[in-house]
């Protein structure tokens, strides 16, 4: 059929069509304006597929060589655009933003329907008609499934490195806090004194679970869809292990229908990201609160705060507020993905194209957050005197006081009531438990003696929680050391897996 008879001849699927696409529909259904970001993944997957078809005798060794070099050149298009942008604008190359490069590359290929089509068109410019052999025995359905797996895998690796950097910052901050104390809250009412380090280690525990969620997801997703065809499996006898190995996957996927339509790996990533987002949001909320004049526990670093255009005195906690806001976005993306997948019949459906932007947004949001949180955390300073005085007032030693009586043989329920009465007395007199005279206390119970006062000192109140996981100074020190050691091992695992743990973001 001649070009004249078939106005869609430049498409990847033109053979059976006589009428041109409606222009608005054509533009609306294109994914190239956003999936251009998958260029490195598409090129890597195409190079792996080229090796597979060469091994099946479809490409000669020379053709394979030519195709691999052509694909490599196509893979450099984004760098070339960054170079061109900086040459025309005079700005340094590394400052060209993703948006600028995206806009340029998308404008350069108005006919490209999606990243798969773009690579085929550009490869044709590099190696001529040979490019048309690349699609032998493969489908875009397996390509996009593969590209997205590779993208998510990279995003997980970047997230793991960023989390590591943040964990290290939190641990350093906990170490430098030493034995300093703060009030611990339940119901946002002062409850018991805790070490500042103990409070920070609570976030370390959450983030370590996040680390393991992302690592888990990585293991589960690391299988290669290439060779699954459009739905039923490749039509040619391929050795699927070649591509799987070339791309660093554990093995080929087990079922072609699942492989081409499964997006669990995206959902796993999104859900792990939204849980991490919730943790970030809780941390951000606490710091926002603790930085208020009313709490006055934390000095926000100026380098990470902003002023007000109207009120000259203001130092606003924009970092923590925005971080709290970003978690809404992560949660939204995870919900959008789950909703997208729910109710889709097997196998590939075009709806799935909608999931890509959610993943890109999650990856960008996480990389942004993890690029600022470690530095912000390291720059935090605590007003320890104020935190200590908040921990010393408000009867936060009442639990320790009840424990004193129960250690003397009084059943805890009774001890609780006696100390409750003592607190009542203190409230009436406007003094703390430490300030009640022994004579007053002995009216409540004859078990009180002089040793009561040292037993409810701040240090003893903290140290009486001398159990694994408790806030006693020795216990916190042990947890700090164990966590440091655990992270160092993880760090070296990351380093050997090719992820740079010092990289805060991708
Ligand atoms: N742009 C498409 C996507 O993201 C690629 C797969 C197209 N496959 C198809 N059968 N139309 O899902």
Short mmCIF file of C-alpha atoms and ligand atoms in Angstrom, two decimals:
data_model
loop_
_atom_site.label_atom_id
_atom_site.label_comp_id
_atom_site.label_asym_id
_atom_site.label_seq_id
_atom_site.Cartn_x
_atom_site.Cartn_y
_atom_site.Cartn_z
CA UNK A 1 0.00 0.00 0.00
CA UNK A 2 1.44 3.37 -0.96
CA UNK A 3 1.99 6.23 1.44
CA UNK A 4 -0.81 8.15 -0.32
CA UNK A 5 -3.40 5.48 0.30
CA UNK A 6 -2.39 5.06 3.88
CA UNK A 7 -2.05 8.29 5.80
CA UNK A 8 -0.92 6.40 8.94
CA UNK A 9 2.08 4.77 7.30
CA UNK A 10 4.51 6.30 9.78
CA UNK A 11 2.81 4.52 12.66
CA UNK A 12 3.85 1.17 14.10
CA UNK A 13 0.44 -0.33 13.30
CA UNK A 14 -0.63 1.29 10.03
CA UNK A 15 -1.32 -1.73 7.79
CA UNK A 16 -5.03 -2.22 8.40
CA UNK A 17 -6.00 1.49 8.52
CA UNK A 18 -7.27 3.63 5.64
CA UNK A 19 -8.46 6.68 7.51
CA UNK A 20 -6.26 9.09 9.37
CA UNK A 21 -6.64 9.51 13.11
CA UNK A 22 -8.67 12.38 14.44
CA UNK A 23 -6.00 14.97 15.31
CA UNK A 24 -7.24 15.68 18.81
CA UNK A 25 -7.54 11.98 19.60
CA UNK A 26 -4.09 11.33 18.21
CA UNK A 27 -2.51 14.01 20.39
CA UNK A 28 -4.52 13.03 23.43
CA UNK A 29 -3.59 9.35 23.36
CA UNK A 30 0.13 9.87 22.80
CA UNK A 31 2.35 8.97 25.70
CA UNK A 32 5.59 10.36 24.27
CA UNK A 33 5.12 13.75 25.98
CA UNK A 34 5.74 11.95 29.29
CA UNK A 35 7.19 8.52 28.52
CA UNK A 36 10.25 10.09 26.82
CA UNK A 37 11.72 9.71 30.31
CA UNK A 38 11.94 5.99 29.70
CA UNK A 39 14.60 6.46 27.01
CA UNK A 40 17.45 4.83 29.00
CA UNK A 41 15.21 1.90 29.96
CA UNK A 42 13.81 1.47 26.43
CA UNK A 43 17.30 1.52 24.96
CA UNK A 44 18.63 -0.97 27.52
CA UNK A 45 15.68 -3.32 26.93
CA UNK A 46 16.04 -2.97 23.15
CA UNK A 47 19.75 -3.78 23.32
CA UNK A 48 18.93 -6.86 25.38
CA UNK A 49 16.27 -7.89 22.86
CA UNK A 50 18.73 -7.37 20.01
CA UNK A 51 21.05 -9.88 21.68
CA UNK A 52 18.16 -12.34 22.01
CA UNK A 53 17.17 -12.15 18.35
CA UNK A 54 20.80 -12.33 17.26
CA UNK A 55 21.18 -15.55 19.26
CA UNK A 56 18.04 -16.83 17.47
CA UNK A 57 19.74 -16.16 14.12
CA UNK A 58 17.62 -13.14 13.13
CA UNK A 59 20.57 -10.74 13.17
CA UNK A 60 24.07 -11.54 11.94
CA UNK A 61 26.91 -10.69 14.35
CA UNK A 62 27.67 -7.59 12.21
CA UNK A 63 24.05 -6.50 12.26
CA UNK A 64 23.90 -6.97 16.01
CA UNK A 65 26.98 -4.86 16.39
CA UNK A 66 25.57 -2.12 14.21
CA UNK A 67 22.25 -2.21 16.03
CA UNK A 68 23.84 -2.05 19.47
CA UNK A 69 25.90 0.96 18.45
CA UNK A 70 22.87 2.62 16.88
CA UNK A 71 20.85 2.09 20.05
CA UNK A 72 23.66 3.48 22.14
CA UNK A 73 23.64 6.61 20.02
CA UNK A 74 19.86 6.94 20.41
CA UNK A 75 20.30 6.55 24.15
CA UNK A 76 22.47 9.66 24.15
CA UNK A 77 19.73 11.89 22.74
CA UNK A 78 18.85 13.36 26.15
CA UNK A 79 22.49 14.31 26.80
CA UNK A 80 22.68 15.79 23.32
CA UNK A 81 19.59 17.90 24.04
CA UNK A 82 20.96 19.05 27.38
CA UNK A 83 24.12 20.08 25.53
CA UNK A 84 22.20 21.95 22.85
CA UNK A 85 20.03 23.72 25.42
CA UNK A 86 23.05 24.94 27.35
CA UNK A 87 24.81 26.03 24.14
CA UNK A 88 21.85 28.17 23.08
CA UNK A 89 20.93 29.50 26.52
CA UNK A 90 24.45 29.89 27.91
CA UNK A 91 23.44 28.12 31.12
CA UNK A 92 25.66 25.34 32.47
CA UNK A 93 24.72 21.91 31.12
CA UNK A 94 23.87 20.33 34.43
CA UNK A 95 21.27 23.01 35.12
CA UNK A 96 19.03 22.03 32.20
CA UNK A 97 15.98 20.74 33.95
CA UNK A 98 14.13 17.55 33.17
CA UNK A 99 11.29 19.72 31.90
CA UNK A 100 13.52 21.63 29.47
CA UNK A 101 15.07 18.46 28.08
CA UNK A 102 11.65 16.82 27.88
CA UNK A 103 10.13 19.77 26.04
CA UNK A 104 13.00 19.78 23.52
CA UNK A 105 13.02 16.07 22.87
CA UNK A 106 9.23 15.89 22.54
CA UNK A 107 9.20 18.86 20.15
CA UNK A 108 11.91 17.14 18.09
CA UNK A 109 9.69 14.15 17.32
CA UNK A 110 6.09 15.28 16.84
CA UNK A 111 5.24 12.05 15.03
CA UNK A 112 6.44 9.73 17.83
CA UNK A 113 3.47 8.03 19.47
CA UNK A 114 5.38 6.72 22.44
CA UNK A 115 8.93 5.99 23.58
CA UNK A 116 8.93 2.68 21.66
CA UNK A 117 8.02 4.43 18.44
CA UNK A 118 10.56 7.20 19.11
CA UNK A 119 13.42 4.74 19.54
CA UNK A 120 12.45 2.91 16.36
CA UNK A 121 12.30 6.19 14.39
CA UNK A 122 15.62 7.41 15.75
CA UNK A 123 17.26 4.03 15.26
CA UNK A 124 16.17 4.16 11.62
CA UNK A 125 18.03 7.46 11.34
CA UNK A 126 21.11 5.78 12.79
CA UNK A 127 21.14 2.40 11.02
CA UNK A 128 18.55 2.63 8.24
CA UNK A 129 16.25 -0.29 7.34
CA UNK A 130 18.04 -2.63 9.77
CA UNK A 131 16.15 -0.85 12.55
CA UNK A 132 12.91 -2.45 11.36
CA UNK A 133 14.23 -5.89 12.33
CA UNK A 134 14.41 -4.96 16.00
CA UNK A 135 10.73 -5.49 16.59
CA UNK A 136 10.97 -9.15 15.52
CA UNK A 137 9.16 -11.32 18.03
CA UNK A 138 8.32 -8.59 20.50
CA UNK A 139 5.39 -6.37 21.45
CA UNK A 140 5.09 -2.95 23.01
CA UNK A 141 3.11 -4.61 25.78
CA UNK A 142 6.15 -6.49 27.03
CA UNK A 143 8.38 -3.49 26.32
CA UNK A 144 6.47 -1.08 28.51
CA UNK A 145 6.21 -3.72 31.25
CA UNK A 146 10.00 -4.11 31.07
CA UNK A 147 10.77 -0.39 30.87
CA UNK A 148 8.62 0.35 33.90
CA UNK A 149 10.27 -2.43 35.89
CA UNK A 150 13.68 -1.01 35.07
CA UNK A 151 12.52 2.50 35.97
CA UNK A 152 11.00 1.39 39.28
CA UNK A 153 14.12 -0.63 40.09
CA UNK A 154 16.30 2.45 39.59
CA UNK A 155 13.88 4.54 41.63
CA UNK A 156 14.04 1.99 44.45
CA UNK A 157 17.84 2.05 44.39
CA UNK A 158 17.85 5.85 44.54
CA UNK A 159 15.33 5.76 47.39
CA UNK A 160 17.42 3.24 49.34
CA UNK A 161 20.50 5.45 48.96
CA UNK A 162 18.52 8.53 50.01
CA UNK A 163 17.01 6.76 52.99
CA UNK A 164 20.47 5.71 54.04
CA UNK A 165 21.72 9.26 53.94
CA UNK A 166 18.76 10.40 56.04
CA UNK A 167 19.16 7.55 58.53
CA UNK A 168 22.82 8.46 58.97
CA UNK A 169 21.83 12.06 59.64
CA UNK A 170 19.21 11.02 62.22
CA UNK A 171 21.66 8.76 63.99
CA UNK A 172 24.34 11.47 64.10
CA UNK A 173 21.79 13.86 65.56
CA UNK A 174 20.75 11.24 68.15
CA UNK A 175 24.39 10.66 69.08
CA UNK A 176 25.07 14.34 69.50
CA UNK A 177 21.97 14.73 71.69
CA UNK A 178 23.71 12.54 74.30
CA UNK A 179 21.69 12.25 77.52
CA UNK A 180 19.51 15.30 76.87
CA UNK A 181 15.85 14.73 77.71
CA UNK A 182 12.51 15.93 76.43
CA UNK A 183 8.92 15.27 77.37
CA UNK A 184 7.38 12.30 75.61
CA UNK A 185 3.71 12.83 74.69
CA UNK A 186 0.63 10.67 74.49
CA UNK A 187 -2.59 12.36 73.39
CA UNK A 188 -0.27 15.34 72.87
CA UNK A 189 -0.22 15.66 76.67
CA UNK A 190 3.13 15.40 78.44
CA UNK A 191 3.52 11.77 79.52
CA UNK A 192 7.03 10.71 80.58
CA UNK A 193 10.53 12.05 80.02
CA UNK A 194 12.45 10.37 77.21
CA UNK A 195 15.91 10.89 75.79
CA UNK A 196 15.90 13.08 72.68
CA UNK A 197 17.96 10.25 71.16
CA UNK A 198 15.17 7.79 71.99
CA UNK A 199 12.62 9.97 70.21
CA UNK A 200 14.87 10.24 67.13
CA UNK A 201 15.47 6.49 67.16
CA UNK A 202 11.71 5.99 66.86
CA UNK A 203 11.99 7.55 63.37
CA UNK A 204 15.06 5.44 62.67
CA UNK A 205 12.96 2.33 63.43
CA UNK A 206 10.22 3.49 61.03
CA UNK A 207 12.72 4.27 58.28
CA UNK A 208 14.44 0.92 58.68
CA UNK A 209 11.07 -0.72 58.04
CA UNK A 210 10.74 1.49 54.97
CA UNK A 211 14.16 0.33 53.81
CA UNK A 212 13.07 -3.26 54.11
CA UNK A 213 9.77 -2.59 52.30
CA UNK A 214 11.62 -1.08 49.33
CA UNK A 215 14.25 -3.85 49.33
CA UNK A 216 11.51 -6.47 49.45
CA UNK A 217 9.65 -4.88 46.58
CA UNK A 218 12.87 -4.88 44.58
CA UNK A 219 13.38 -8.61 45.05
CA UNK A 220 9.78 -9.39 44.09
CA UNK A 221 9.77 -7.25 40.95
CA UNK A 222 13.13 -8.26 39.54
CA UNK A 223 11.89 -10.58 36.77
CA UNK A 224 12.05 -9.92 33.06
CA UNK A 225 8.89 -9.71 30.93
CA UNK A 226 10.79 -9.72 27.61
CA UNK A 227 9.76 -12.73 25.56
CA UNK A 228 6.13 -12.53 26.72
CA UNK A 229 4.94 -11.15 23.37
CA UNK A 230 1.68 -9.22 23.21
CA UNK A 231 -0.16 -11.60 25.53
CA UNK A 232 0.53 -15.25 24.74
CA UNK A 233 4.33 -15.43 24.66
CA UNK A 234 6.91 -14.81 21.93
CA UNK A 235 6.21 -16.53 18.62
CA UNK A 236 9.85 -17.37 18.01
CA UNK A 237 12.02 -19.78 19.95
CA UNK A 238 13.91 -17.28 22.11
CA UNK A 239 16.34 -17.91 24.90
CA UNK A 240 14.68 -15.54 27.37
CA UNK A 241 17.55 -15.82 29.81
CA UNK A 242 19.79 -13.73 27.54
CA UNK A 243 17.73 -10.55 27.98
CA UNK A 244 16.93 -11.25 31.62
CA UNK A 245 20.64 -11.55 32.39
CA UNK A 246 21.69 -8.58 30.29
CA UNK A 247 19.25 -6.37 32.20
CA UNK A 248 20.24 -7.64 35.65
CA UNK A 249 16.95 -9.45 36.29
CA UNK A 250 16.88 -12.61 38.41
CA UNK A 251 15.06 -14.63 35.73
CA UNK A 252 12.38 -14.33 33.03
CA UNK A 253 8.77 -13.95 34.24
CA UNK A 254 6.70 -17.13 34.49
CA UNK A 255 3.43 -16.22 32.73
CA UNK A 256 3.06 -14.06 29.63
CA UNK A 257 -0.47 -12.83 30.42
CA UNK A 258 0.56 -11.78 33.90
CA UNK A 259 3.86 -10.30 32.76
CA UNK A 260 2.27 -7.99 30.18
CA UNK A 261 -0.52 -6.76 32.45
CA UNK A 262 0.95 -6.98 35.96
CA UNK A 263 1.62 -3.65 37.62
CA UNK A 264 1.97 -4.98 41.18
CA UNK A 265 5.58 -3.87 41.18
CA UNK A 266 4.43 -0.29 40.61
CA UNK A 267 1.86 -0.62 43.34
CA UNK A 268 4.41 -2.10 45.78
CA UNK A 269 6.70 0.83 45.11
CA UNK A 270 3.87 3.34 45.41
CA UNK A 271 2.61 1.85 48.64
CA UNK A 272 6.08 1.68 50.17
CA UNK A 273 6.51 5.31 49.09
CA UNK A 274 3.24 6.36 50.63
CA UNK A 275 4.11 4.68 53.95
CA UNK A 276 7.47 6.42 53.87
CA UNK A 277 5.56 9.61 53.10
CA UNK A 278 3.45 9.11 56.22
CA UNK A 279 6.58 8.73 58.32
CA UNK A 280 8.09 11.84 56.78
CA UNK A 281 4.85 13.66 57.45
CA UNK A 282 4.81 12.69 61.14
CA UNK A 283 8.41 13.82 61.54
CA UNK A 284 7.61 17.06 59.72
CA UNK A 285 4.52 17.65 61.85
CA UNK A 286 6.45 17.18 65.10
CA UNK A 287 9.20 19.54 64.03
CA UNK A 288 6.71 22.13 62.87
CA UNK A 289 5.11 21.94 66.29
CA UNK A 290 8.36 21.89 68.25
CA UNK A 291 9.60 24.94 66.35
CA UNK A 292 6.66 27.07 67.55
CA UNK A 293 7.34 29.72 70.21
CA UNK A 294 4.92 27.83 72.46
CA UNK A 295 7.07 24.69 72.44
CA UNK A 296 10.40 26.32 71.62
CA UNK A 297 12.23 22.99 71.52
CA UNK A 298 13.92 23.37 68.15
CA UNK A 299 15.76 26.10 66.29
CA UNK A 300 14.95 25.78 62.62
CA UNK A 301 18.08 26.11 60.51
CA UNK A 302 17.93 29.39 58.58
CA UNK A 303 19.31 27.71 55.48
CA UNK A 304 16.14 25.61 55.34
CA UNK A 305 13.56 28.20 56.42
CA UNK A 306 11.86 31.12 54.75
CA UNK A 307 10.68 34.57 55.77
CA UNK A 308 7.38 36.34 55.35
CA UNK A 309 6.91 39.10 52.78
CA UNK A 310 4.52 40.81 55.18
CA UNK A 311 5.70 40.11 58.74
CA UNK A 312 9.39 40.94 59.17
CA UNK A 313 9.86 38.84 62.31
CA UNK A 314 8.80 35.52 60.76
CA UNK A 315 10.93 32.42 60.22
CA UNK A 316 8.62 29.89 58.66
CA UNK A 317 9.05 26.11 58.64
CA UNK A 318 8.41 25.74 54.89
CA UNK A 319 10.53 22.62 54.59
CA UNK A 320 8.57 20.63 57.13
CA UNK A 321 5.24 21.98 55.89
CA UNK A 322 6.00 21.09 52.29
CA UNK A 323 7.31 17.70 53.33
CA UNK A 324 4.04 17.09 55.19
CA UNK A 325 2.18 18.18 52.05
CA UNK A 326 4.20 15.91 49.75
CA UNK A 327 2.96 12.87 51.62
CA UNK A 328 -0.55 13.67 50.39
CA UNK A 329 0.77 13.47 46.86
CA UNK A 330 2.44 10.09 47.49
CA UNK A 331 -0.69 8.70 49.05
CA UNK A 332 -2.75 10.06 46.16
CA UNK A 333 -0.50 8.40 43.58
CA UNK A 334 -0.70 5.03 45.35
CA UNK A 335 -4.49 5.32 45.48
CA UNK A 336 -4.67 6.31 41.79
CA UNK A 337 -2.60 3.27 40.83
CA UNK A 338 -4.65 0.84 42.89
CA UNK A 339 -7.84 2.28 41.40
CA UNK A 340 -6.38 2.02 37.91
CA UNK A 341 -5.58 -1.67 38.24
CA UNK A 342 -8.77 -2.67 40.01
CA UNK A 343 -11.24 -4.24 37.59
CA UNK A 344 -8.92 -4.46 34.56
CA UNK A 345 -9.53 -7.65 32.60
CA UNK A 346 -6.44 -9.59 31.54
CA UNK A 347 -4.19 -8.85 29.83
CA UNK A 348 -2.80 -5.49 28.54
CA UNK A 349 -5.22 -2.54 28.47
CA UNK A 350 -4.32 0.98 27.45
CA UNK A 351 -5.56 2.24 30.82
CA UNK A 352 -2.18 1.06 32.12
CA UNK A 353 -0.49 3.94 30.31
CA UNK A 354 -2.06 6.20 32.94
CA UNK A 355 0.07 4.60 35.66
CA UNK A 356 3.35 5.91 34.29
CA UNK A 357 2.97 9.51 35.36
CA UNK A 358 2.05 8.45 38.88
CA UNK A 359 5.32 6.52 39.11
CA UNK A 360 7.35 9.39 37.67
CA UNK A 361 5.76 11.74 40.16
CA UNK A 362 6.46 9.41 43.08
CA UNK A 363 10.10 8.99 42.02
CA UNK A 364 10.54 12.77 41.64
CA UNK A 365 8.76 13.50 44.92
CA UNK A 366 10.89 11.01 46.85
CA UNK A 367 14.11 12.14 45.27
CA UNK A 368 13.26 15.77 46.11
CA UNK A 369 12.37 14.94 49.71
CA UNK A 370 15.45 12.83 50.25
CA UNK A 371 17.67 15.51 48.75
CA UNK A 372 16.75 17.97 51.53
CA UNK A 373 15.88 15.88 54.59
CA UNK A 374 19.42 14.68 55.47
CA UNK A 375 20.90 18.20 55.35
CA UNK A 376 17.97 19.68 57.22
CA UNK A 377 18.25 17.00 59.91
CA UNK A 378 21.97 17.57 60.39
CA UNK A 379 21.39 21.30 60.74
CA UNK A 380 18.75 21.00 63.49
CA UNK A 381 19.62 22.33 66.94
CA UNK A 382 17.68 21.56 70.08
CA UNK A 383 17.01 23.95 72.94
CA UNK A 384 17.90 21.32 75.46
CA UNK A 385 17.45 23.48 78.59
CA UNK A 386 13.89 24.27 77.59
CA UNK A 387 13.17 20.66 76.66
CA UNK A 388 14.56 19.49 79.99
CA UNK A 389 12.50 21.97 81.98
CA UNK A 390 9.37 20.84 80.09
CA UNK A 391 10.29 17.27 81.07
CA UNK A 392 10.74 18.25 84.73
CA UNK A 393 7.37 19.90 85.16
CA UNK A 394 3.87 18.54 84.84
CA UNK A 395 4.35 15.43 87.04
CA UNK A 396 6.11 13.42 84.35
CA UNK A 397 7.75 11.43 87.16
CA UNK A 398 4.39 10.17 88.51
CA UNK A 399 4.86 6.77 86.91
CA UNK A 400 8.33 6.48 88.46
CA UNK A 401 6.81 7.54 91.80
CA UNK A 402 4.16 4.80 91.60
CA UNK A 403 6.89 2.32 90.71
CA UNK A 404 8.77 3.44 93.87
CA UNK A 405 5.78 2.45 95.99
CA UNK A 406 5.15 -0.80 94.18
CA UNK A 407 8.85 -1.68 94.64
CA UNK A 408 8.15 -1.28 98.34
CA UNK A 409 5.45 -3.92 98.13
CA UNK A 410 2.30 -1.86 97.50
CA UNK A 411 0.14 -3.38 94.72
CA UNK A 412 0.51 -1.17 91.64
CA UNK A 413 -3.18 -0.28 91.48
CA UNK A 414 -2.94 1.07 95.05
CA UNK A 415 0.38 2.79 94.32
CA UNK A 416 -1.24 4.46 91.30
CA UNK A 417 -4.01 5.80 93.49
CA UNK A 418 -1.66 7.09 96.22
CA UNK A 419 0.47 8.94 93.64
CA UNK A 420 -2.72 10.22 92.01
CA UNK A 421 -3.62 11.73 95.38
CA UNK A 422 -0.11 13.18 95.68
CA UNK A 423 -0.45 14.78 92.23
CA UNK A 424 -3.81 16.23 93.31
CA UNK A 425 -2.13 17.68 96.38
CA UNK A 426 0.70 19.11 94.27
CA UNK A 427 -1.81 20.68 91.87
CA UNK A 428 -3.64 22.30 94.80
CA UNK A 429 -0.38 23.65 96.24
CA UNK A 430 1.06 24.57 92.84
CA UNK A 431 4.19 22.39 93.29
CA UNK A 432 5.76 19.31 91.72
CA UNK A 433 5.95 15.91 93.46
CA UNK A 434 9.60 16.59 94.38
CA UNK A 435 8.54 19.67 96.31
CA UNK A 436 5.94 18.00 98.53
CA UNK A 437 7.27 17.65 102.09
CA UNK A 438 7.71 14.13 103.39
CA UNK A 439 5.16 14.81 106.14
CA UNK A 440 2.45 15.45 103.49
CA UNK A 441 3.42 12.33 101.57
CA UNK A 442 3.45 10.15 104.68
CA UNK A 443 -0.16 11.13 105.31
CA UNK A 444 -0.94 9.39 102.00
CA UNK A 445 1.20 6.30 102.68
CA UNK A 446 3.63 5.32 105.43
CA UNK A 447 5.85 3.71 102.76
CA UNK A 448 7.29 7.10 101.77
CA UNK A 449 10.79 7.76 103.16
CA UNK A 450 13.64 10.15 102.23
CA UNK A 451 14.78 7.85 99.40
CA UNK A 452 11.61 8.84 97.50
CA UNK A 453 13.18 12.08 96.25
CA UNK A 454 16.24 10.60 94.52
CA UNK A 455 13.99 7.83 93.13
CA UNK A 456 11.94 10.37 91.17
CA UNK A 457 14.84 12.53 89.91
CA UNK A 458 14.89 13.15 86.17
CA UNK A 459 17.79 10.75 85.61
CA UNK A 460 16.16 7.95 87.61
CA UNK A 461 12.81 8.59 85.90
CA UNK A 462 14.50 7.98 82.56
CA UNK A 463 16.71 5.11 83.75
CA UNK A 464 13.93 3.12 85.39
CA UNK A 465 12.85 2.13 81.85
CA UNK A 466 15.73 -0.32 81.83
CA UNK A 467 14.36 -2.86 79.38
CA UNK A 468 15.18 -3.56 75.75
CA UNK A 469 13.43 -0.85 73.75
CA UNK A 470 13.15 1.45 76.79
CA UNK A 471 14.51 4.96 77.17
CA UNK A 472 17.08 4.19 79.95
CA UNK A 473 20.40 5.77 78.97
CA UNK A 474 22.28 2.47 78.68
CA UNK A 475 19.52 0.92 76.60
CA UNK A 476 19.47 3.81 74.14
CA UNK A 477 23.24 3.63 73.83
CA UNK A 478 23.01 -0.06 72.92
CA UNK A 479 20.34 0.61 70.29
CA UNK A 480 22.44 3.40 68.80
CA UNK A 481 25.44 1.11 68.48
CA UNK A 482 23.40 -1.75 67.05
CA UNK A 483 21.71 0.51 64.54
CA UNK A 484 25.02 2.00 63.41
CA UNK A 485 26.41 -1.49 62.87
CA UNK A 486 23.31 -2.68 61.01
CA UNK A 487 23.36 0.33 58.72
CA UNK A 488 27.05 -0.08 58.01
CA UNK A 489 26.36 -3.63 56.81
CA UNK A 490 23.45 -2.46 54.70
CA UNK A 491 25.64 0.34 53.41
CA UNK A 492 28.27 -2.06 52.19
CA UNK A 493 25.56 -4.26 50.62
CA UNK A 494 24.28 -1.21 48.78
CA UNK A 495 27.78 -0.31 47.67
CA UNK A 496 28.38 -3.78 46.22
CA UNK A 497 24.98 -3.68 44.47
CA UNK A 498 26.11 -0.58 42.59
CA UNK A 499 24.03 1.91 44.55
CA UNK A 500 26.05 4.72 46.07
CA UNK A 501 24.73 5.04 49.65
CA UNK A 502 26.08 8.57 49.88
CA UNK A 503 23.92 9.65 46.96
CA UNK A 504 20.98 11.37 48.54
CA UNK A 505 19.00 11.22 45.31
CA UNK A 506 19.00 9.82 41.82
N1 LIG B 1 2.35 3.65 25.51
C1 LIG B 1 1.84 2.38 25.83
C2 LIG B 1 1.69 2.22 27.35
O1 LIG B 1 2.26 2.95 28.05
C3 LIG B 1 2.76 1.32 25.31
C4 LIG B 1 2.09 0.00 25.08
C5 LIG B 1 1.16 0.10 23.92
N2 LIG B 1 0.56 -1.14 23.61
C6 LIG B 1 -0.56 -1.20 22.89
N3 LIG B 1 -1.03 -2.38 22.66
N4 LIG B 1 -1.17 -0.14 22.45
O2 LIG B 1 0.98 1.40 27.83
#
